[in-house]
Amino acid sequence: VRVTPASTIGPEVNYTLAGHAAFGWGFSNATIARPGPSITVYLGDLVTLTLIGNDSNTPHNWFIDYNDDNQPSPGEPSSPDFNAQGGRKAIAWNFTADRPGQYTYRCLYHPTSMIGTIIILGEERRPSGPAVGLIPGILLITLGGVLAFALVYHARAVRATKRRP
């Protein structure tokens, strides 16, 4: 198990999942299917899920089943319940993707019908573009230009001084 320290947590990734006890998970109420949609994140990403119940008063939760035993175990990310009678129909919940691999996500109450795949890529998310940020890059280019101008000016001043009688 590799736990990612808070100082290296990657960017936030957001997903919305609608769940139905009989039909599964979907990115919206209109796309609910079994299995649910595949989710791909990078190691260290802070994943925020908006979880919505699509059936009436049926309790749900969302968890990653690392050991494939159809129930949340210690160390497995597991959301609070939602959609229960008298409870909230939707919740926003987050976890840090800290174990690379391909796993099944499930609902605690419907572990065989509400399933999908989550892939946690084993490398931390790499920033796109050059390794030097835009502002530092501009500053470096400007500094290089100023230094080049100063060298040329200095060389001309030295030559002009040598030409004088």
PDB file of N, CA, C and O in Angstrom, residues 114-162:
ATOM      1  N   MET A 114     -24.839  -2.697  -8.330  1.00  0.00           N
ATOM      2  CA  MET A 114     -24.280  -1.348  -8.464  1.00  0.00           C
ATOM      3  C   MET A 114     -22.762  -1.467  -8.440  1.00  0.00           C
ATOM      4  O   MET A 114     -22.124  -1.333  -7.393  1.00  0.00           O
ATOM      5  N   ILE A 115     -22.182  -1.720  -9.623  1.00  0.00           N
ATOM      6  CA  ILE A 115     -20.742  -1.933  -9.747  1.00  0.00           C
ATOM      7  C   ILE A 115     -20.183  -1.125 -10.909  1.00  0.00           C
ATOM      8  O   ILE A 115     -20.921  -0.689 -11.790  1.00  0.00           O
ATOM      9  N   GLY A 116     -18.894  -0.946 -10.908  1.00  0.00           N
ATOM     10  CA  GLY A 116     -18.184  -0.293 -12.004  1.00  0.00           C
ATOM     11  C   GLY A 116     -16.694  -0.488 -11.777  1.00  0.00           C
ATOM     12  O   GLY A 116     -16.278  -1.118 -10.806  1.00  0.00           O
ATOM     13  N   THR A 117     -15.898   0.062 -12.666  1.00  0.00           N
ATOM     14  CA  THR A 117     -14.447  -0.079 -12.579  1.00  0.00           C
ATOM     15  C   THR A 117     -13.811   1.267 -12.329  1.00  0.00           C
ATOM     16  O   THR A 117     -14.166   2.260 -12.974  1.00  0.00           O
ATOM     17  N   ILE A 118     -12.859   1.288 -11.408  1.00  0.00           N
ATOM     18  CA  ILE A 118     -12.024   2.472 -11.199  1.00  0.00           C
ATOM     19  C   ILE A 118     -10.583   2.064 -11.446  1.00  0.00           C
ATOM     20  O   ILE A 118     -10.128   1.024 -10.961  1.00  0.00           O
ATOM     21  N   ILE A 119      -9.899   2.858 -12.248  1.00  0.00           N
ATOM     22  CA  ILE A 119      -8.492   2.625 -12.563  1.00  0.00           C
ATOM     23  C   ILE A 119      -7.699   3.767 -11.952  1.00  0.00           C
ATOM     24  O   ILE A 119      -7.946   4.942 -12.261  1.00  0.00           O
ATOM     25  N   ILE A 120      -6.747   3.418 -11.080  1.00  0.00           N
ATOM     26  CA  ILE A 120      -5.859   4.413 -10.488  1.00  0.00           C
ATOM     27  C   ILE A 120      -4.493   4.192 -11.125  1.00  0.00           C
ATOM     28  O   ILE A 120      -3.841   3.177 -10.872  1.00  0.00           O
ATOM     29  N   LEU A 121      -4.127   5.105 -12.017  1.00  0.00           N
ATOM     30  CA  LEU A 121      -2.868   4.974 -12.738  1.00  0.00           C
ATOM     31  C   LEU A 121      -1.706   5.141 -11.773  1.00  0.00           C
ATOM     32  O   LEU A 121      -1.735   6.011 -10.906  1.00  0.00           O
ATOM     33  N   GLY A 122      -0.684   4.309 -11.918  1.00  0.00           N
ATOM     34  CA  GLY A 122       0.394   4.203 -10.957  1.00  0.00           C
ATOM     35  C   GLY A 122       1.378   5.343 -10.917  1.00  0.00           C
ATOM     36  O   GLY A 122       2.276   5.342 -10.098  1.00  0.00           O
ATOM     37  N   GLU A 123       1.244   6.329 -11.778  1.00  0.00           N
ATOM     38  CA  GLU A 123       2.134   7.482 -11.758  1.00  0.00           C
ATOM     39  C   GLU A 123       1.328   8.684 -11.332  1.00  0.00           C
ATOM     40  O   GLU A 123       0.146   8.782 -11.634  1.00  0.00           O
ATOM     41  N   GLU A 124       1.991   9.598 -10.641  1.00  0.00           N
ATOM     42  CA  GLU A 124       1.315  10.830 -10.298  1.00  0.00           C
ATOM     43  C   GLU A 124       1.087  11.625 -11.576  1.00  0.00           C
ATOM     44  O   GLU A 124       1.851  11.522 -12.526  1.00  0.00           O
ATOM     45  N   ARG A 125       0.022  12.391 -11.595  1.00  0.00           N
ATOM     46  CA  ARG A 125      -0.330  13.204 -12.761  1.00  0.00           C
ATOM     47  C   ARG A 125       0.817  14.142 -13.094  1.00  0.00           C
ATOM     48  O   ARG A 125       1.369  14.802 -12.236  1.00  0.00           O
ATOM     49  N   ARG A 126       1.201  14.175 -14.342  1.00  0.00           N
ATOM     50  CA  ARG A 126       2.279  15.048 -14.799  1.00  0.00           C
ATOM     51  C   ARG A 126       1.668  16.332 -15.348  1.00  0.00           C
ATOM     52  O   ARG A 126       0.688  16.279 -16.079  1.00  0.00           O
ATOM     53  N   PRO A 127       2.252  17.466 -15.006  1.00  0.00           N
ATOM     54  CA  PRO A 127       1.731  18.701 -15.583  1.00  0.00           C
ATOM     55  C   PRO A 127       1.977  18.714 -17.087  1.00  0.00           C
ATOM     56  O   PRO A 127       2.992  18.199 -17.548  1.00  0.00           O
ATOM     57  N   SER A 128       1.049  19.269 -17.818  1.00  0.00           N
ATOM     58  CA  SER A 128       1.239  19.343 -19.265  1.00  0.00           C
ATOM     59  C   SER A 128       2.081  20.578 -19.588  1.00  0.00           C
ATOM     60  O   SER A 128       2.115  21.532 -18.834  1.00  0.00           O
ATOM     61  N   GLY A 129       2.763  20.540 -20.707  1.00  0.00           N
ATOM     62  CA  GLY A 129       3.572  21.667 -21.133  1.00  0.00           C
ATOM     63  C   GLY A 129       4.990  21.574 -20.607  1.00  0.00           C
ATOM     64  O   GLY A 129       5.392  20.575 -20.030  1.00  0.00           O
ATOM     65  N   PRO A 130       5.751  22.651 -20.800  1.00  0.00           N
ATOM     66  CA  PRO A 130       7.153  22.627 -20.382  1.00  0.00           C
ATOM     67  C   PRO A 130       7.274  22.565 -18.862  1.00  0.00           C
ATOM     68  O   PRO A 130       6.366  22.949 -18.140  1.00  0.00           O
ATOM     69  N   ALA A 131       8.442  22.115 -18.407  1.00  0.00           N
ATOM     70  CA  ALA A 131       8.674  21.968 -16.972  1.00  0.00           C
ATOM     71  C   ALA A 131       8.774  23.322 -16.280  1.00  0.00           C
ATOM     72  O   ALA A 131       8.510  23.430 -15.103  1.00  0.00           O
ATOM     73  N   VAL A 132       9.173  24.361 -16.994  1.00  0.00           N
ATOM     74  CA  VAL A 132       9.269  25.700 -16.416  1.00  0.00           C
ATOM     75  C   VAL A 132       7.919  26.375 -16.591  1.00  0.00           C
ATOM     76  O   VAL A 132       7.341  26.373 -17.671  1.00  0.00           O
ATOM     77  N   GLY A 133       7.410  26.985 -15.530  1.00  0.00           N
ATOM     78  CA  GLY A 133       6.126  27.672 -15.596  1.00  0.00           C
ATOM     79  C   GLY A 133       6.182  28.882 -16.510  1.00  0.00           C
ATOM     80  O   GLY A 133       7.272  29.373 -16.861  1.00  0.00           O
ATOM     81  N   LEU A 134       5.052  29.400 -16.884  1.00  0.00           N
ATOM     82  CA  LEU A 134       4.965  30.516 -17.823  1.00  0.00           C
ATOM     83  C   LEU A 134       5.653  31.766 -17.286  1.00  0.00           C
ATOM     84  O   LEU A 134       6.495  32.366 -17.963  1.00  0.00           O
ATOM     85  N   ILE A 135       5.325  32.173 -16.077  1.00  0.00           N
ATOM     86  CA  ILE A 135       5.902  33.400 -15.511  1.00  0.00           C
ATOM     87  C   ILE A 135       7.415  33.255 -15.322  1.00  0.00           C
ATOM     88  O   ILE A 135       8.180  34.120 -15.771  1.00  0.00           O
ATOM     89  N   PRO A 136       7.896  32.169 -14.671  1.00  0.00           N
ATOM     90  CA  PRO A 136       9.362  32.031 -14.569  1.00  0.00           C
ATOM     91  C   PRO A 136      10.034  31.965 -15.942  1.00  0.00           C
ATOM     92  O   PRO A 136      11.133  32.483 -16.118  1.00  0.00           O
ATOM     93  N   GLY A 137       9.380  31.338 -16.922  1.00  0.00           N
ATOM     94  CA  GLY A 137       9.950  31.267 -18.270  1.00  0.00           C
ATOM     95  C   GLY A 137      10.094  32.641 -18.894  1.00  0.00           C
ATOM     96  O   GLY A 137      11.125  32.971 -19.494  1.00  0.00           O
ATOM     97  N   ILE A 138       9.080  33.474 -18.752  1.00  0.00           N
ATOM     98  CA  ILE A 138       9.130  34.839 -19.288  1.00  0.00           C
ATOM     99  C   ILE A 138      10.243  35.623 -18.593  1.00  0.00           C
ATOM    100  O   ILE A 138      11.003  36.353 -19.231  1.00  0.00           O
ATOM    101  N   LEU A 139      10.332  35.453 -17.269  1.00  0.00           N
ATOM    102  CA  LEU A 139      11.387  36.155 -16.533  1.00  0.00           C
ATOM    103  C   LEU A 139      12.775  35.714 -16.993  1.00  0.00           C
ATOM    104  O   LEU A 139      13.685  36.539 -17.134  1.00  0.00           O
ATOM    105  N   LEU A 140      12.975  34.418 -17.215  1.00  0.00           N
ATOM    106  CA  LEU A 140      14.269  33.922 -17.677  1.00  0.00           C
ATOM    107  C   LEU A 140      14.621  34.469 -19.057  1.00  0.00           C
ATOM    108  O   LEU A 140      15.760  34.871 -19.315  1.00  0.00           O
ATOM    109  N   ILE A 141      13.652  34.496 -19.952  1.00  0.00           N
ATOM    110  CA  ILE A 141      13.891  35.025 -21.303  1.00  0.00           C
ATOM    111  C   ILE A 141      14.222  36.519 -21.236  1.00  0.00           C
ATOM    112  O   ILE A 141      15.153  36.998 -21.889  1.00  0.00           O
ATOM    113  N   THR A 142      13.483  37.272 -20.414  1.00  0.00           N
ATOM    114  CA  THR A 142      13.735  38.703 -20.265  1.00  0.00           C
ATOM    115  C   THR A 142      15.122  38.949 -19.683  1.00  0.00           C
ATOM    116  O   THR A 142      15.874  39.799 -20.171  1.00  0.00           O
ATOM    117  N   LEU A 143      15.478  38.198 -18.649  1.00  0.00           N
ATOM    118  CA  LEU A 143      16.798  38.333 -18.041  1.00  0.00           C
ATOM    119  C   LEU A 143      17.902  38.021 -19.056  1.00  0.00           C
ATOM    120  O   LEU A 143      18.901  38.723 -19.132  1.00  0.00           O
ATOM    121  N   GLY A 144      17.695  36.976 -19.855  1.00  0.00           N
ATOM    122  CA  GLY A 144      18.668  36.636 -20.900  1.00  0.00           C
ATOM    123  C   GLY A 144      18.834  37.777 -21.895  1.00  0.00           C
ATOM    124  O   GLY A 144      19.948  38.117 -22.315  1.00  0.00           O
ATOM    125  N   GLY A 145      17.730  38.407 -22.288  1.00  0.00           N
ATOM    126  CA  GLY A 145      17.787  39.538 -23.221  1.00  0.00           C
ATOM    127  C   GLY A 145      18.512  40.728 -22.634  1.00  0.00           C
ATOM    128  O   GLY A 145      19.324  41.383 -23.301  1.00  0.00           O
ATOM    129  N   VAL A 146      18.244  41.024 -21.357  1.00  0.00           N
ATOM    130  CA  VAL A 146      18.914  42.145 -20.690  1.00  0.00           C
ATOM    131  C   VAL A 146      20.418  41.884 -20.603  1.00  0.00           C
ATOM    132  O   VAL A 146      21.233  42.774 -20.857  1.00  0.00           O
ATOM    133  N   LEU A 147      20.792  40.655 -20.232  1.00  0.00           N
ATOM    134  CA  LEU A 147      22.215  40.320 -20.150  1.00  0.00           C
ATOM    135  C   LEU A 147      22.895  40.425 -21.519  1.00  0.00           C
ATOM    136  O   LEU A 147      24.013  40.938 -21.626  1.00  0.00           O
ATOM    137  N   ALA A 148      22.242  39.964 -22.568  1.00  0.00           N
ATOM    138  CA  ALA A 148      22.811  40.051 -23.916  1.00  0.00           C
ATOM    139  C   ALA A 148      22.997  41.517 -24.312  1.00  0.00           C
ATOM    140  O   ALA A 148      24.047  41.909 -24.853  1.00  0.00           O
ATOM    141  N   PHE A 149      21.986  42.360 -24.039  1.00  0.00           N
ATOM    142  CA  PHE A 149      22.085  43.787 -24.345  1.00  0.00           C
ATOM    143  C   PHE A 149      23.239  44.416 -23.568  1.00  0.00           C
ATOM    144  O   PHE A 149      24.026  45.192 -24.115  1.00  0.00           O
ATOM    145  N   ALA A 150      23.387  44.069 -22.278  1.00  0.00           N
ATOM    146  CA  ALA A 150      24.456  44.633 -21.448  1.00  0.00           C
ATOM    147  C   ALA A 150      25.828  44.233 -21.973  1.00  0.00           C
ATOM    148  O   ALA A 150      26.754  45.051 -21.997  1.00  0.00           O
ATOM    149  N   LEU A 151      25.975  42.984 -22.409  1.00  0.00           N
ATOM    150  CA  LEU A 151      27.260  42.538 -22.956  1.00  0.00           C
ATOM    151  C   LEU A 151      27.612  43.294 -24.233  1.00  0.00           C
ATOM    152  O   LEU A 151      28.755  43.716 -24.421  1.00  0.00           O
ATOM    153  N   VAL A 152      26.650  43.442 -25.126  1.00  0.00           N
ATOM    154  CA  VAL A 152      26.895  44.171 -26.377  1.00  0.00           C
ATOM    155  C   VAL A 152      27.240  45.625 -26.072  1.00  0.00           C
ATOM    156  O   VAL A 152      28.195  46.194 -26.620  1.00  0.00           O
ATOM    157  N   TYR A 153      26.490  46.264 -25.180  1.00  0.00           N
ATOM    158  CA  TYR A 153      26.735  47.657 -24.820  1.00  0.00           C
ATOM    159  C   TYR A 153      28.128  47.807 -24.208  1.00  0.00           C
ATOM    160  O   TYR A 153      28.875  48.727 -24.550  1.00  0.00           O
ATOM    161  N   HIS A 154      28.487  46.889 -23.313  1.00  0.00           N
ATOM    162  CA  HIS A 154      29.804  46.932 -22.676  1.00  0.00           C
ATOM    163  C   HIS A 154      30.925  46.770 -23.714  1.00  0.00           C
ATOM    164  O   HIS A 154      31.927  47.504 -23.681  1.00  0.00           O
ATOM    165  N   ALA A 155      30.758  45.810 -24.617  1.00  0.00           N
ATOM    166  CA  ALA A 155      31.788  45.581 -25.649  1.00  0.00           C
ATOM    167  C   ALA A 155      31.953  46.814 -26.522  1.00  0.00           C
ATOM    168  O   ALA A 155      33.090  47.220 -26.847  1.00  0.00           O
ATOM    169  N   ARG A 156      30.874  47.473 -26.908  1.00  0.00           N
ATOM    170  CA  ARG A 156      30.965  48.685 -27.732  1.00  0.00           C
ATOM    171  C   ARG A 156      31.610  49.837 -26.949  1.00  0.00           C
ATOM    172  O   ARG A 156      32.386  50.611 -27.500  1.00  0.00           O
ATOM    173  N   ALA A 157      31.296  49.938 -25.675  1.00  0.00           N
ATOM    174  CA  ALA A 157      31.876  51.009 -24.862  1.00  0.00           C
ATOM    175  C   ALA A 157      33.374  50.823 -24.716  1.00  0.00           C
ATOM    176  O   ALA A 157      34.148  51.804 -24.785  1.00  0.00           O
ATOM    177  N   VAL A 158      33.814  49.578 -24.552  1.00  0.00           N
ATOM    178  CA  VAL A 158      35.250  49.298 -24.437  1.00  0.00           C
ATOM    179  C   VAL A 158      35.952  49.637 -25.741  1.00  0.00           C
ATOM    180  O   VAL A 158      37.018  50.260 -25.737  1.00  0.00           O
ATOM    181  N   ARG A 159      35.382  49.266 -26.892  1.00  0.00           N
ATOM    182  CA  ARG A 159      35.979  49.571 -28.190  1.00  0.00           C
ATOM    183  C   ARG A 159      36.049  51.081 -28.411  1.00  0.00           C
ATOM    184  O   ARG A 159      37.054  51.597 -28.937  1.00  0.00           O
ATOM    185  N   ALA A 160      34.995  51.768 -28.044  1.00  0.00           N
ATOM    186  CA  ALA A 160      34.974  53.237 -28.235  1.00  0.00           C
ATOM    187  C   ALA A 160      36.038  53.911 -27.397  1.00  0.00           C
ATOM    188  O   ALA A 160      36.669  54.890 -27.824  1.00  0.00           O
ATOM    189  N   THR A 161      36.268  53.384 -26.202  1.00  0.00           N
ATOM    190  CA  THR A 161      37.294  53.955 -25.327  1.00  0.00           C
ATOM    191  C   THR A 161      38.679  53.727 -25.893  1.00  0.00           C
ATOM    192  O   THR A 161      39.553  54.609 -25.829  1.00  0.00           O
ATOM    193  N   LYS A 162      38.918  52.581 -26.486  1.00  0.00           N
ATOM    194  CA  LYS A 162      40.232  52.259 -27.059  1.00  0.00           C
ATOM    195  C   LYS A 162      40.504  53.081 -28.304  1.00  0.00           C
ATOM    196  O   LYS A 162      41.663  53.325 -28.643  1.00  0.00           O
TER     197      LYS A 162
END
